[in-house]
mmCIF file of C-alpha atoms and ligand atoms in Angstrom:
data_model
loop_
_atom_site.group_PDB
_atom_site.id
_atom_site.type_symbol
_atom_site.label_atom_id
_atom_site.label_comp_id
_atom_site.label_asym_id
_atom_site.label_seq_id
_atom_site.Cartn_x
_atom_site.Cartn_y
_atom_site.Cartn_z
ATOM 1 C CA MET A 1 20.707 -45.695 -0.687
ATOM 2 C CA THR A 2 21.379 -44.937 -4.304
ATOM 3 C CA ALA A 3 24.446 -43.244 -5.718
ATOM 4 C CA THR A 4 22.434 -40.040 -6.184
ATOM 5 C CA THR A 5 21.522 -39.637 -2.528
ATOM 6 C CA GLU A 6 25.087 -40.512 -1.412
ATOM 7 C CA THR A 7 26.586 -37.974 -3.768
ATOM 8 C CA GLU A 8 24.198 -35.210 -2.737
ATOM 9 C CA ASP A 9 24.715 -35.949 0.923
ATOM 10 C CA ALA A 10 28.501 -35.941 0.496
ATOM 11 C CA HIS A 11 28.866 -32.940 -1.760
ATOM 12 C CA GLY A 12 25.694 -30.852 -1.436
ATOM 13 C CA SER A 13 24.546 -28.502 1.298
ATOM 14 C CA SER A 14 23.719 -30.117 4.607
ATOM 15 C CA SER A 15 21.091 -27.476 5.218
ATOM 16 C CA PHE A 16 18.130 -28.973 3.359
ATOM 17 C CA GLN A 17 15.808 -31.219 5.390
ATOM 18 C CA LYS A 18 15.850 -34.060 2.867
ATOM 19 C CA PHE A 19 13.027 -36.425 2.020
ATOM 20 C CA PRO A 20 14.398 -39.872 1.042
ATOM 21 C CA LEU A 21 13.263 -39.563 -2.558
ATOM 22 C CA THR A 22 15.058 -39.008 -5.872
ATOM 23 C CA LEU A 23 12.689 -37.307 -8.288
ATOM 24 C CA VAL A 24 13.538 -37.549 -11.962
ATOM 25 C CA ARG A 25 10.431 -36.566 -13.910
ATOM 26 C CA GLY A 26 7.248 -34.542 -13.549
ATOM 27 C CA SER A 27 4.090 -33.679 -15.476
ATOM 28 C CA GLY A 28 1.266 -31.509 -14.175
ATOM 29 C CA ALA A 29 0.555 -32.402 -10.559
ATOM 30 C CA VAL A 30 2.482 -35.682 -10.706
ATOM 31 C CA VAL A 31 6.171 -36.544 -10.226
ATOM 32 C CA TRP A 32 8.061 -39.846 -10.595
ATOM 33 C CA ASP A 33 11.041 -41.159 -8.655
ATOM 34 C CA ASP A 34 14.081 -42.990 -10.047
ATOM 35 C CA ARG A 35 12.263 -46.314 -9.707
ATOM 36 C CA GLY A 36 9.319 -45.161 -11.761
ATOM 37 C CA LYS A 37 6.974 -44.780 -8.788
ATOM 38 C CA GLU A 38 4.365 -42.045 -9.208
ATOM 39 C CA TYR A 39 3.407 -39.401 -6.613
ATOM 40 C CA VAL A 40 0.770 -36.671 -6.574
ATOM 41 C CA ASP A 41 2.709 -33.579 -5.594
ATOM 42 C CA PHE A 42 0.791 -31.365 -3.163
ATOM 43 C CA MET A 43 4.015 -29.649 -2.102
ATOM 44 C CA ALA A 44 5.045 -28.632 -5.608
ATOM 45 C CA GLY A 45 8.329 -27.120 -4.418
ATOM 46 C CA TYR A 46 6.361 -24.993 -1.914
ATOM 47 C CA GLY A 47 4.102 -23.801 -4.683
ATOM 48 C CA VAL A 48 6.688 -23.251 -7.429
ATOM 49 C CA ALA A 49 4.979 -25.747 -9.766
ATOM 50 C CA ILE A 50 1.746 -23.741 -9.681
ATOM 51 C CA ILE A 51 1.057 -24.291 -13.418
ATOM 52 C CA GLY A 52 2.254 -27.908 -13.190
ATOM 53 C CA HIS A 53 5.588 -29.622 -13.581
ATOM 54 C CA SER A 54 7.193 -29.215 -16.984
ATOM 55 C CA ASN A 55 4.192 -27.348 -18.315
ATOM 56 C CA PRO A 56 4.392 -27.812 -22.128
ATOM 57 C CA ALA A 57 4.009 -24.053 -22.702
ATOM 58 C CA VAL A 58 7.112 -23.392 -20.582
ATOM 59 C CA VAL A 59 9.072 -26.312 -22.036
ATOM 60 C CA ASN A 60 8.390 -25.008 -25.493
ATOM 61 C CA ALA A 61 9.286 -21.391 -24.677
ATOM 62 C CA VAL A 62 12.495 -22.362 -22.873
ATOM 63 C CA SER A 63 13.617 -24.715 -25.681
ATOM 64 C CA LYS A 64 13.071 -22.021 -28.285
ATOM 65 C CA GLN A 65 14.763 -19.314 -26.251
ATOM 66 C CA ALA A 66 17.744 -21.572 -25.408
ATOM 67 C CA ALA A 67 18.399 -22.008 -29.099
ATOM 68 C CA ASP A 68 18.148 -18.243 -29.751
ATOM 69 C CA LEU A 69 19.921 -16.535 -26.838
ATOM 70 C CA ILE A 70 20.423 -17.732 -23.260
ATOM 71 C CA THR A 71 22.256 -14.809 -21.764
ATOM 72 C CA CYS A 72 21.996 -11.087 -22.348
ATOM 73 C CA HIS A 73 23.202 -8.698 -19.657
ATOM 74 C CA GLY A 74 20.760 -6.032 -18.529
ATOM 75 C CA SER A 75 22.981 -3.372 -20.075
ATOM 76 C CA PHE A 76 21.540 -4.457 -23.415
ATOM 77 C CA TYR A 77 17.896 -4.565 -24.493
ATOM 78 C CA ASN A 78 16.364 -7.952 -25.238
ATOM 79 C CA ASP A 79 13.084 -9.040 -26.847
ATOM 80 C CA ALA A 80 12.283 -11.828 -24.351
ATOM 81 C CA ARG A 81 12.888 -9.496 -21.413
ATOM 82 C CA SER A 82 10.783 -6.650 -22.744
ATOM 83 C CA SER A 83 7.963 -9.068 -23.533
ATOM 84 C CA PHE A 84 8.063 -10.488 -20.007
ATOM 85 C CA LEU A 85 8.169 -6.999 -18.420
ATOM 86 C CA GLU A 86 5.168 -5.974 -20.441
ATOM 87 C CA LYS A 87 3.143 -9.032 -19.416
ATOM 88 C CA LEU A 88 4.256 -8.824 -15.774
ATOM 89 C CA THR A 89 3.329 -5.180 -15.315
ATOM 90 C CA ALA A 90 0.044 -5.792 -17.116
ATOM 91 C CA ALA A 91 -0.731 -8.593 -14.660
ATOM 92 C CA THR A 92 0.131 -6.620 -11.510
ATOM 93 C CA PRO A 93 -2.336 -4.069 -10.057
ATOM 94 C CA LYS A 94 -2.696 -0.723 -11.777
ATOM 95 C CA GLY A 95 -0.009 1.706 -10.683
ATOM 96 C CA LEU A 96 2.697 -0.932 -10.335
ATOM 97 C CA GLU A 97 4.297 -0.415 -13.686
ATOM 98 C CA ARG A 98 8.011 -1.026 -13.346
ATOM 99 C CA ALA A 99 9.892 -4.096 -12.160
ATOM 100 C CA VAL A 100 13.340 -4.890 -10.825
ATOM 101 C CA LEU A 101 13.909 -8.432 -12.110
ATOM 102 C CA THR A 102 15.647 -10.997 -9.907
ATOM 103 C CA ASN A 103 16.491 -14.684 -9.707
ATOM 104 C CA SER A 104 14.722 -15.684 -6.478
ATOM 105 C CA GLY A 105 12.296 -14.694 -3.769
ATOM 106 C CA ALA A 106 14.912 -13.492 -1.322
ATOM 107 C CA GLU A 107 16.485 -11.310 -3.999
ATOM 108 C CA SER A 108 13.110 -9.799 -4.780
ATOM 109 C CA VAL A 109 12.745 -8.877 -1.108
ATOM 110 C CA GLU A 110 16.289 -7.436 -1.087
ATOM 111 C CA ALA A 111 15.345 -5.277 -4.058
ATOM 112 C CA ALA A 112 12.119 -4.155 -2.357
ATOM 113 C CA ILE A 113 13.950 -3.146 0.815
ATOM 114 C CA LYS A 114 16.608 -1.215 -1.100
ATOM 115 C CA LEU A 115 13.937 0.511 -3.210
ATOM 116 C CA ALA A 116 12.030 1.538 -0.082
ATOM 117 C CA ARG A 117 15.091 2.925 1.673
ATOM 118 C CA LYS A 118 16.291 4.744 -1.435
ATOM 119 C CA HIS A 119 12.917 6.202 -2.300
ATOM 120 C CA THR A 120 12.019 7.417 1.188
ATOM 121 C CA GLY A 121 15.509 8.307 2.394
ATOM 122 C CA ARG A 122 14.547 6.518 5.625
ATOM 123 C CA SER A 123 16.015 3.339 7.069
ATOM 124 C CA LYS A 124 13.485 1.683 9.380
ATOM 125 C CA ILE A 125 11.590 -1.384 8.173
ATOM 126 C CA VAL A 126 8.635 -2.848 10.071
ATOM 127 C CA SER A 127 8.090 -6.566 9.488
ATOM 128 C CA MET A 128 5.679 -9.049 11.049
ATOM 129 C CA LYS A 129 5.954 -11.613 13.785
ATOM 130 C CA GLY A 130 5.668 -14.953 12.002
ATOM 131 C CA GLY A 131 6.690 -13.358 8.704
ATOM 132 C CA PHE A 132 8.921 -15.173 6.221
ATOM 133 C CA HIS A 133 10.775 -13.346 3.451
ATOM 134 C CA GLY A 134 13.827 -15.486 2.642
ATOM 135 C CA LYS A 135 17.282 -16.180 3.986
ATOM 136 C CA THR A 136 19.753 -13.692 2.505
ATOM 137 C CA TYR A 137 20.793 -10.975 4.989
ATOM 138 C CA GLY A 138 18.224 -8.307 4.139
ATOM 139 C CA ALA A 139 15.381 -10.789 3.664
ATOM 140 C CA LEU A 140 16.481 -12.669 6.794
ATOM 141 C CA SER A 141 16.387 -9.441 8.773
ATOM 142 C CA ALA A 142 12.694 -9.193 7.875
ATOM 143 C CA THR A 143 12.092 -12.874 8.733
ATOM 144 C CA TRP A 144 10.759 -13.677 12.193
ATOM 145 C CA ASN A 145 11.844 -17.269 12.956
ATOM 146 C CA LYS A 146 14.700 -17.255 15.509
ATOM 147 C CA LYS A 147 15.976 -20.579 14.163
ATOM 148 C CA TYR A 148 16.847 -18.894 10.875
ATOM 149 C CA ARG A 149 18.099 -15.606 12.374
ATOM 150 C CA GLU A 150 20.077 -16.229 15.527
ATOM 151 C CA PRO A 151 23.000 -18.265 14.131
ATOM 152 C CA PHE A 152 23.765 -15.455 11.679
ATOM 153 C CA GLU A 153 23.521 -12.314 13.796
ATOM 154 C CA PRO A 154 24.256 -9.469 13.637
ATOM 155 C CA LEU A 155 21.678 -8.906 10.916
ATOM 156 C CA VAL A 156 20.875 -5.702 9.007
ATOM 157 C CA PRO A 157 20.009 -2.929 11.498
ATOM 158 C CA GLY A 158 16.736 -1.005 11.412
ATOM 159 C CA PHE A 159 14.209 -3.868 11.445
ATOM 160 C CA GLU A 160 11.460 -4.294 14.018
ATOM 161 C CA PHE A 161 8.426 -6.587 14.292
ATOM 162 C CA ALA A 162 4.735 -5.933 14.781
ATOM 163 C CA ASP A 163 2.033 -8.504 15.671
ATOM 164 C CA TYR A 164 0.613 -9.857 12.410
ATOM 165 C CA GLY A 165 -3.023 -8.943 11.837
ATOM 166 C CA ASP A 166 -3.024 -6.350 14.631
ATOM 167 C CA LEU A 167 -3.357 -2.746 13.471
ATOM 168 C CA SER A 168 -2.783 -1.221 16.905
ATOM 169 C CA SER A 169 0.526 -3.073 17.203
ATOM 170 C CA LEU A 170 1.468 -1.850 13.716
ATOM 171 C CA ALA A 171 0.467 1.728 14.542
ATOM 172 C CA LYS A 172 2.943 1.693 17.450
ATOM 173 C CA CYS A 173 5.804 0.724 15.110
ATOM 174 C CA VAL A 174 5.160 2.982 12.105
ATOM 175 C CA THR A 175 6.714 6.445 12.536
ATOM 176 C CA GLN A 176 8.112 9.279 10.442
ATOM 177 C CA GLU A 177 11.353 7.244 10.264
ATOM 178 C CA THR A 178 9.720 4.186 8.738
ATOM 179 C CA ALA A 179 10.770 3.486 5.156
ATOM 180 C CA ALA A 180 8.438 0.533 4.725
ATOM 181 C CA VAL A 181 6.169 -2.052 6.257
ATOM 182 C CA ILE A 182 6.645 -5.512 4.774
ATOM 183 C CA ALA A 183 4.053 -8.266 5.122
ATOM 184 C CA GLU A 184 2.694 -11.370 3.435
ATOM 185 C CA PRO A 185 -1.013 -10.950 2.527
ATOM 186 C CA ILE A 186 -1.426 -14.471 3.961
ATOM 187 C CA GLN A 187 1.481 -15.843 5.974
ATOM 188 C CA GLY A 188 2.745 -18.978 4.231
ATOM 189 C CA GLU A 189 5.782 -20.519 5.906
ATOM 190 C CA THR A 190 4.288 -19.901 9.365
ATOM 191 C CA GLY A 191 1.235 -22.034 8.574
ATOM 192 C CA ILE A 192 -1.186 -20.273 6.198
ATOM 193 C CA ILE A 193 -2.363 -17.478 8.484
ATOM 194 C CA VAL A 194 -5.145 -15.312 6.970
ATOM 195 C CA PRO A 195 -5.305 -11.818 8.532
ATOM 196 C CA PRO A 196 -8.529 -10.072 9.627
ATOM 197 C CA ASP A 197 -10.471 -8.451 6.762
ATOM 198 C CA ASP A 198 -9.623 -4.835 7.609
ATOM 199 C CA TYR A 199 -5.925 -5.510 8.178
ATOM 200 C CA LEU A 200 -4.169 -4.886 4.863
ATOM 201 C CA ARG A 201 -6.244 -1.822 4.089
ATOM 202 C CA GLY A 202 -5.543 -0.445 7.552
ATOM 203 C CA ALA A 203 -1.829 -1.161 7.078
ATOM 204 C CA LYS A 204 -1.840 0.758 3.799
ATOM 205 C CA GLU A 205 -3.549 3.734 5.458
ATOM 206 C CA LEU A 206 -1.039 3.747 8.330
ATOM 207 C CA CYS A 207 1.811 3.706 5.804
ATOM 208 C CA ASP A 208 0.277 6.502 3.707
ATOM 209 C CA ARG A 209 -0.197 8.708 6.751
ATOM 210 C CA ALA A 210 3.441 8.233 7.859
ATOM 211 C CA GLY A 211 4.917 8.570 4.353
ATOM 212 C CA ALA A 212 6.099 4.964 4.496
ATOM 213 C CA LEU A 213 5.748 2.383 1.732
ATOM 214 C CA LEU A 214 3.776 -0.853 1.965
ATOM 215 C CA ILE A 215 5.625 -3.868 0.570
ATOM 216 C CA LEU A 216 3.393 -6.878 0.074
ATOM 217 C CA ASP A 217 5.280 -10.126 -0.359
ATOM 218 C CA GLU A 218 3.160 -12.116 -2.843
ATOM 219 C CA ILE A 219 5.904 -14.660 -3.492
ATOM 220 C CA GLN A 220 3.793 -17.564 -2.182
ATOM 221 C CA THR A 221 0.293 -16.051 -2.459
ATOM 222 C CA GLY A 222 0.541 -14.566 -5.939
ATOM 223 C CA LEU A 223 -0.234 -15.728 -9.490
ATOM 224 C CA GLY A 224 -3.751 -16.907 -8.737
ATOM 225 C CA ARG A 225 -3.035 -19.400 -5.981
ATOM 226 C CA THR A 226 -5.550 -17.923 -3.509
ATOM 227 C CA GLY A 227 -8.345 -17.468 -6.048
ATOM 228 C CA LYS A 228 -7.353 -13.961 -7.199
ATOM 229 C CA MET A 229 -4.306 -13.081 -9.253
ATOM 230 C CA TRP A 230 -2.831 -11.414 -6.133
ATOM 231 C CA ALA A 231 -4.022 -12.228 -2.630
ATOM 232 C CA SER A 232 -4.095 -8.512 -1.790
ATOM 233 C CA GLU A 233 -6.971 -8.171 -4.285
ATOM 234 C CA HIS A 234 -9.244 -10.057 -1.869
ATOM 235 C CA TRP A 235 -9.087 -6.971 0.324
ATOM 236 C CA GLY A 236 -8.819 -4.369 -2.452
ATOM 237 C CA VAL A 237 -5.350 -3.208 -1.466
ATOM 238 C CA VAL A 238 -2.627 -2.128 -3.901
ATOM 239 C CA PRO A 239 0.818 -2.001 -2.253
ATOM 240 C CA ASP A 240 3.596 0.406 -3.208
ATOM 241 C CA ILE A 241 5.936 -2.494 -3.905
ATOM 242 C CA MET A 242 5.006 -6.124 -4.565
ATOM 243 C CA THR A 243 7.452 -9.034 -4.531
ATOM 244 C CA VAL A 244 6.931 -12.007 -6.825
ATOM 245 C CA ALA A 245 8.892 -15.223 -7.346
ATOM 246 C CA LYS A 246 8.247 -18.976 -6.766
ATOM 247 C CA GLY A 247 5.923 -19.952 -9.654
ATOM 248 C CA ILE A 248 6.487 -16.930 -11.910
ATOM 249 C CA GLY A 249 9.083 -18.752 -14.075
ATOM 250 C CA GLY A 250 7.063 -21.971 -14.364
ATOM 251 C CA GLY A 251 9.840 -23.606 -12.294
ATOM 252 C CA VAL A 252 12.757 -21.649 -13.755
ATOM 253 C CA PRO A 253 14.494 -19.310 -11.234
ATOM 254 C CA LEU A 254 12.888 -15.902 -11.645
ATOM 255 C CA GLY A 255 11.540 -13.150 -9.421
ATOM 256 C CA ALA A 256 10.693 -9.473 -9.359
ATOM 257 C CA ALA A 257 10.007 -6.485 -7.179
ATOM 258 C CA VAL A 258 7.243 -4.645 -8.986
ATOM 259 C CA ALA A 259 6.591 -1.057 -7.927
ATOM 260 C CA ARG A 260 5.318 2.373 -8.868
ATOM 261 C CA ALA A 261 7.434 3.994 -11.552
ATOM 262 C CA ASP A 262 8.569 6.839 -9.276
ATOM 263 C CA ILE A 263 9.837 4.316 -6.721
ATOM 264 C CA VAL A 264 11.856 2.279 -9.215
ATOM 265 C CA SER A 265 13.249 5.389 -10.860
ATOM 266 C CA SER A 266 14.745 6.513 -7.557
ATOM 267 C CA LEU A 267 17.564 4.030 -8.282
ATOM 268 C CA GLN A 268 20.569 5.705 -9.905
ATOM 269 C CA LYS A 269 22.693 3.956 -12.543
ATOM 270 C CA GLY A 270 24.564 1.004 -11.058
ATOM 271 C CA GLU A 271 22.921 1.142 -7.635
ATOM 272 C CA HIS A 272 21.134 -2.200 -7.899
ATOM 273 C CA THR A 273 21.953 -4.615 -10.729
ATOM 274 C CA SER A 274 22.666 -8.339 -10.972
ATOM 275 C CA THR A 275 24.375 -10.333 -13.713
ATOM 276 C CA PHE A 276 21.602 -12.869 -14.290
ATOM 277 C CA ALA A 277 18.691 -10.501 -13.624
ATOM 278 C CA GLY A 278 16.311 -10.462 -16.560
ATOM 279 C CA ASN A 279 18.161 -13.171 -18.486
ATOM 280 C CA PRO A 280 16.286 -14.184 -21.644
ATOM 281 C CA LEU A 281 15.859 -17.844 -20.695
ATOM 282 C CA ALA A 282 14.065 -17.069 -17.417
ATOM 283 C CA CYS A 283 12.100 -14.237 -19.028
ATOM 284 C CA ALA A 284 10.840 -16.510 -21.808
ATOM 285 C CA ALA A 285 9.687 -18.968 -19.135
ATOM 286 C CA GLY A 286 8.032 -16.122 -17.240
ATOM 287 C CA ALA A 287 6.195 -14.812 -20.290
ATOM 288 C CA ALA A 288 4.918 -18.308 -21.126
ATOM 289 C CA THR A 289 3.802 -18.764 -17.504
ATOM 290 C CA LEU A 290 1.855 -15.489 -17.453
ATOM 291 C CA ASP A 291 0.253 -16.361 -20.802
ATOM 292 C CA PHE A 292 -0.813 -19.731 -19.460
ATOM 293 C CA ILE A 293 -2.237 -18.223 -16.237
ATOM 294 C CA LYS A 294 -4.347 -15.848 -18.289
ATOM 295 C CA GLN A 295 -5.386 -18.412 -20.878
ATOM 296 C CA VAL A 296 -6.770 -20.925 -18.380
ATOM 297 C CA ASN A 297 -7.951 -18.306 -15.835
ATOM 298 C CA LEU A 298 -5.780 -19.850 -13.154
ATOM 299 C CA PRO A 299 -7.208 -17.658 -10.348
ATOM 300 C CA GLY A 300 -10.738 -18.880 -11.152
ATOM 301 C CA MET A 301 -9.465 -22.432 -11.330
ATOM 302 C CA ALA A 302 -7.794 -22.084 -7.924
ATOM 303 C CA ALA A 303 -10.990 -20.698 -6.395
ATOM 304 C CA ALA A 304 -13.109 -23.582 -7.680
ATOM 305 C CA LYS A 305 -10.631 -26.385 -7.017
ATOM 306 C CA GLY A 306 -9.682 -24.843 -3.678
ATOM 307 C CA THR A 307 -13.277 -25.072 -2.506
ATOM 308 C CA ALA A 308 -13.347 -28.794 -3.294
ATOM 309 C CA LEU A 309 -9.948 -29.348 -1.687
ATOM 310 C CA ALA A 310 -10.956 -27.447 1.465
ATOM 311 C CA GLN A 311 -14.154 -29.529 1.692
ATOM 312 C CA GLY A 312 -12.085 -32.715 1.479
ATOM 313 C CA LEU A 313 -9.762 -31.457 4.187
ATOM 314 C CA GLY A 314 -12.720 -30.399 6.307
ATOM 315 C CA LYS A 315 -14.070 -33.938 6.113
ATOM 316 C CA ILE A 316 -10.707 -35.348 7.249
ATOM 317 C CA ALA A 317 -10.651 -32.833 10.101
ATOM 318 C CA ARG A 318 -14.198 -33.732 11.240
ATOM 319 C CA GLU A 319 -13.480 -37.432 11.194
ATOM 320 C CA HIS A 320 -10.257 -37.339 13.183
ATOM 321 C CA ARG A 321 -9.684 -36.208 16.753
ATOM 322 C CA VAL A 322 -6.002 -35.532 16.039
ATOM 323 C CA ALA A 323 -7.033 -32.833 13.539
ATOM 324 C CA ARG A 324 -7.322 -29.288 14.873
ATOM 325 C CA GLU A 325 -8.153 -26.931 12.002
ATOM 326 C CA VAL A 326 -8.345 -26.370 8.236
ATOM 327 C CA ARG A 327 -7.489 -22.872 7.010
ATOM 328 C CA GLY A 328 -6.419 -20.918 3.948
ATOM 329 C CA MET A 329 -7.769 -19.624 0.650
ATOM 330 C CA GLY A 330 -7.973 -21.132 -2.815
ATOM 331 C CA MET A 331 -5.219 -23.698 -3.347
ATOM 332 C CA MET A 332 -3.185 -22.398 -0.400
ATOM 333 C CA LEU A 333 -4.440 -24.537 2.475
ATOM 334 C CA ALA A 334 -3.300 -25.984 5.774
ATOM 335 C CA LEU A 335 -4.466 -28.866 7.912
ATOM 336 C CA GLU A 336 -3.263 -28.357 11.458
ATOM 337 C CA LEU A 337 -3.034 -31.466 13.657
ATOM 338 C CA ARG A 338 -2.481 -31.983 17.377
ATOM 339 C CA ILE A 339 0.484 -34.274 16.709
ATOM 340 C CA ASP A 340 3.937 -34.162 15.158
ATOM 341 C CA ILE A 341 3.410 -34.906 11.468
ATOM 342 C CA GLN A 342 6.833 -36.188 10.435
ATOM 343 C CA ARG A 343 5.753 -39.826 10.352
ATOM 344 C CA LEU A 344 2.449 -38.903 8.737
ATOM 345 C CA LEU A 345 4.287 -37.242 5.845
ATOM 346 C CA SER A 346 6.467 -40.343 5.396
ATOM 347 C CA ARG A 347 3.389 -42.573 5.385
ATOM 348 C CA ALA A 348 1.751 -40.409 2.740
ATOM 349 C CA MET A 349 4.930 -40.492 0.691
ATOM 350 C CA SER A 350 5.143 -44.284 0.726
ATOM 351 C CA ASP A 351 1.499 -44.264 -0.255
ATOM 352 C CA GLY A 352 2.168 -42.013 -3.266
ATOM 353 C CA ALA A 353 1.587 -38.388 -2.224
ATOM 354 C CA ILE A 354 3.943 -35.566 -1.305
ATOM 355 C CA PHE A 355 2.878 -32.914 1.207
ATOM 356 C CA GLY A 356 4.779 -29.949 2.571
ATOM 357 C CA TYR A 357 4.698 -28.794 6.171
ATOM 358 C CA SER A 358 4.704 -25.695 8.353
ATOM 359 C CA GLY A 359 6.423 -26.314 11.655
ATOM 360 C CA ARG A 360 5.882 -29.649 13.459
ATOM 361 C CA ASN A 361 2.155 -30.143 13.222
ATOM 362 C CA THR A 362 0.731 -28.457 10.141
ATOM 363 C CA VAL A 363 0.361 -30.043 6.691
ATOM 364 C CA ARG A 364 0.791 -27.286 4.089
ATOM 365 C CA LEU A 365 -0.919 -27.791 0.730
ATOM 366 C CA LEU A 366 0.329 -25.777 -2.235
ATOM 367 C CA PRO A 367 -0.583 -28.131 -5.099
ATOM 368 C CA PRO A 368 -0.282 -27.309 -8.770
ATOM 369 C CA VAL A 369 -3.527 -25.476 -9.574
ATOM 370 C CA VAL A 370 -3.803 -27.642 -12.697
ATOM 371 C CA ALA A 371 -4.235 -30.791 -10.584
ATOM 372 C CA THR A 372 -7.088 -32.883 -11.982
ATOM 373 C CA GLU A 373 -10.120 -33.905 -9.918
ATOM 374 C CA ASP A 374 -8.819 -37.445 -9.863
ATOM 375 C CA GLN A 375 -5.365 -36.398 -8.662
ATOM 376 C CA THR A 376 -6.864 -34.197 -5.947
ATOM 377 C CA ARG A 377 -9.103 -37.060 -4.802
ATOM 378 C CA ARG A 378 -6.100 -39.403 -4.745
ATOM 379 C CA GLY A 379 -4.091 -36.921 -2.660
ATOM 380 C CA LEU A 380 -6.945 -36.486 -0.190
ATOM 381 C CA GLU A 381 -7.461 -40.249 0.131
ATOM 382 C CA ILE A 382 -3.789 -40.786 0.853
ATOM 383 C CA LEU A 383 -3.792 -37.963 3.406
ATOM 384 C CA ALA A 384 -6.917 -39.368 5.086
ATOM 385 C CA ARG A 385 -5.306 -42.816 5.356
ATOM 386 C CA ALA A 386 -2.122 -41.303 6.821
ATOM 387 C CA VAL A 387 -4.053 -39.240 9.398
ATOM 388 C CA ASP A 388 -6.075 -42.369 10.220
ATOM 389 C CA ALA A 389 -2.943 -44.459 10.785
ATOM 390 C CA GLU A 390 -1.382 -41.754 12.967
ATOM 391 C CA GLU A 391 -4.542 -41.375 15.016
ATOM 392 C CA LYS A 392 -4.572 -45.105 15.704
ATOM 393 C CA ALA A 393 -0.825 -45.091 16.504
ATOM 394 C CA HIS A 394 -1.338 -42.248 19.008
ATOM 395 C CA ALA A 395 -4.358 -43.929 20.584
ATOM 396 C CA GLY A 396 -1.845 -46.694 21.433
HETATM 397 C C1 PLP B 401 9.587 -18.689 -0.488
HETATM 398 C C2 PLP B 401 9.364 -17.314 0.000
HETATM 399 C C3 PLP B 401 10.405 -16.355 0.011
HETATM 400 C C4 PLP B 401 11.825 -16.681 -0.362
HETATM 401 O O1 PLP B 401 11.987 -17.111 -1.654
HETATM 402 P P1 PLP B 401 13.323 -17.864 -2.068
HETATM 403 O O2 PLP B 401 13.197 -18.031 -3.555
HETATM 404 O O3 PLP B 401 13.359 -19.165 -1.313
HETATM 405 O O4 PLP B 401 14.457 -17.001 -1.689
HETATM 406 C C5 PLP B 401 10.093 -15.070 0.427
HETATM 407 N N1 PLP B 401 8.845 -14.730 0.801
HETATM 408 C C6 PLP B 401 7.833 -15.624 0.811
HETATM 409 C C7 PLP B 401 6.460 -15.173 1.209
HETATM 410 C C8 PLP B 401 8.066 -16.946 0.428
HETATM 411 O O5 PLP B 401 7.066 -17.837 0.477
#
């Protein structure tokens, strides 16, 4: 153990499931530990490093902005903020033209829930079984996993859960009292679950008929990861409110609830503000990130590279009996196994690749979309070796 791990264990939160690694540097799809060992990073902070670690465009923008002005409360106008807002609302689907800026995913969900309740004057929120929206009280109330919820009850009242991907289950929950339905276009945390093709459109129609709003949580699926700028575009659906975070700041904490102008303007002065919201440093990072995404056509890149990655995973799945399924879209993929993958992830890590997980048996891949062919191949080779070793270990 190094001093760093001891200090974090002694003085940091005990709540993070720690990997035994101290990362000190990153570039693109690669990170280095404190001993100089290199890893291809297919976890990328659960997708945060979508445009790569320490992307030069973001480094440059943040350095410049830090020298100019780091903080500027939202009660004043600021050039970096207005530039980011302009780019963000240009990047989101037509009709979503105003944003409540935040500092995280959970806060973006909080903002979306408050907007929906305020705008509709209703209180009920329908969320999805298997859904994940963050761990603050409002976001947690919309999150399905009992492990996250139960220790902290009572949660916010008014939330109920429908079966994900099932319109008849949703129809039973949505009433004249429903303020909003909240869903991920593809469920991330639960294991990369893609809904049936008619689902999101059907959900929007159910909401419209009941006068409820549809909140799509694009925090993990957005910014091009699935092969379109927003995953909801695959099914031609524009939500009433969209939540964004994770990669939007190029790694810097930043998020937003983007919505129709009439929804955002239902907030009265002072009803929902936050000290750091829209701070110039994060906004400069966000503007540089959106510029980069556009410049390189990140959605197109994710579609092409995702096809290659999915083929590689498919090969691993075909060649190993312990593999159950490959699923996902673009560079948001999962390899589900029939075994607990904890040791497999450690093996891969010792071998030089970092993978995330969903539950006990699913490898979750959210690599930087800028990963090179060589890095992707290296990651796949390491994963194949780890699956191989585990298969042999389980065969006895
Ligand atoms: C990560 C995530 C969140 C929560 O974001 P935090 O920044 O961790 O609060 C919410 N929704 C989805 C879909 C996510 O993937």
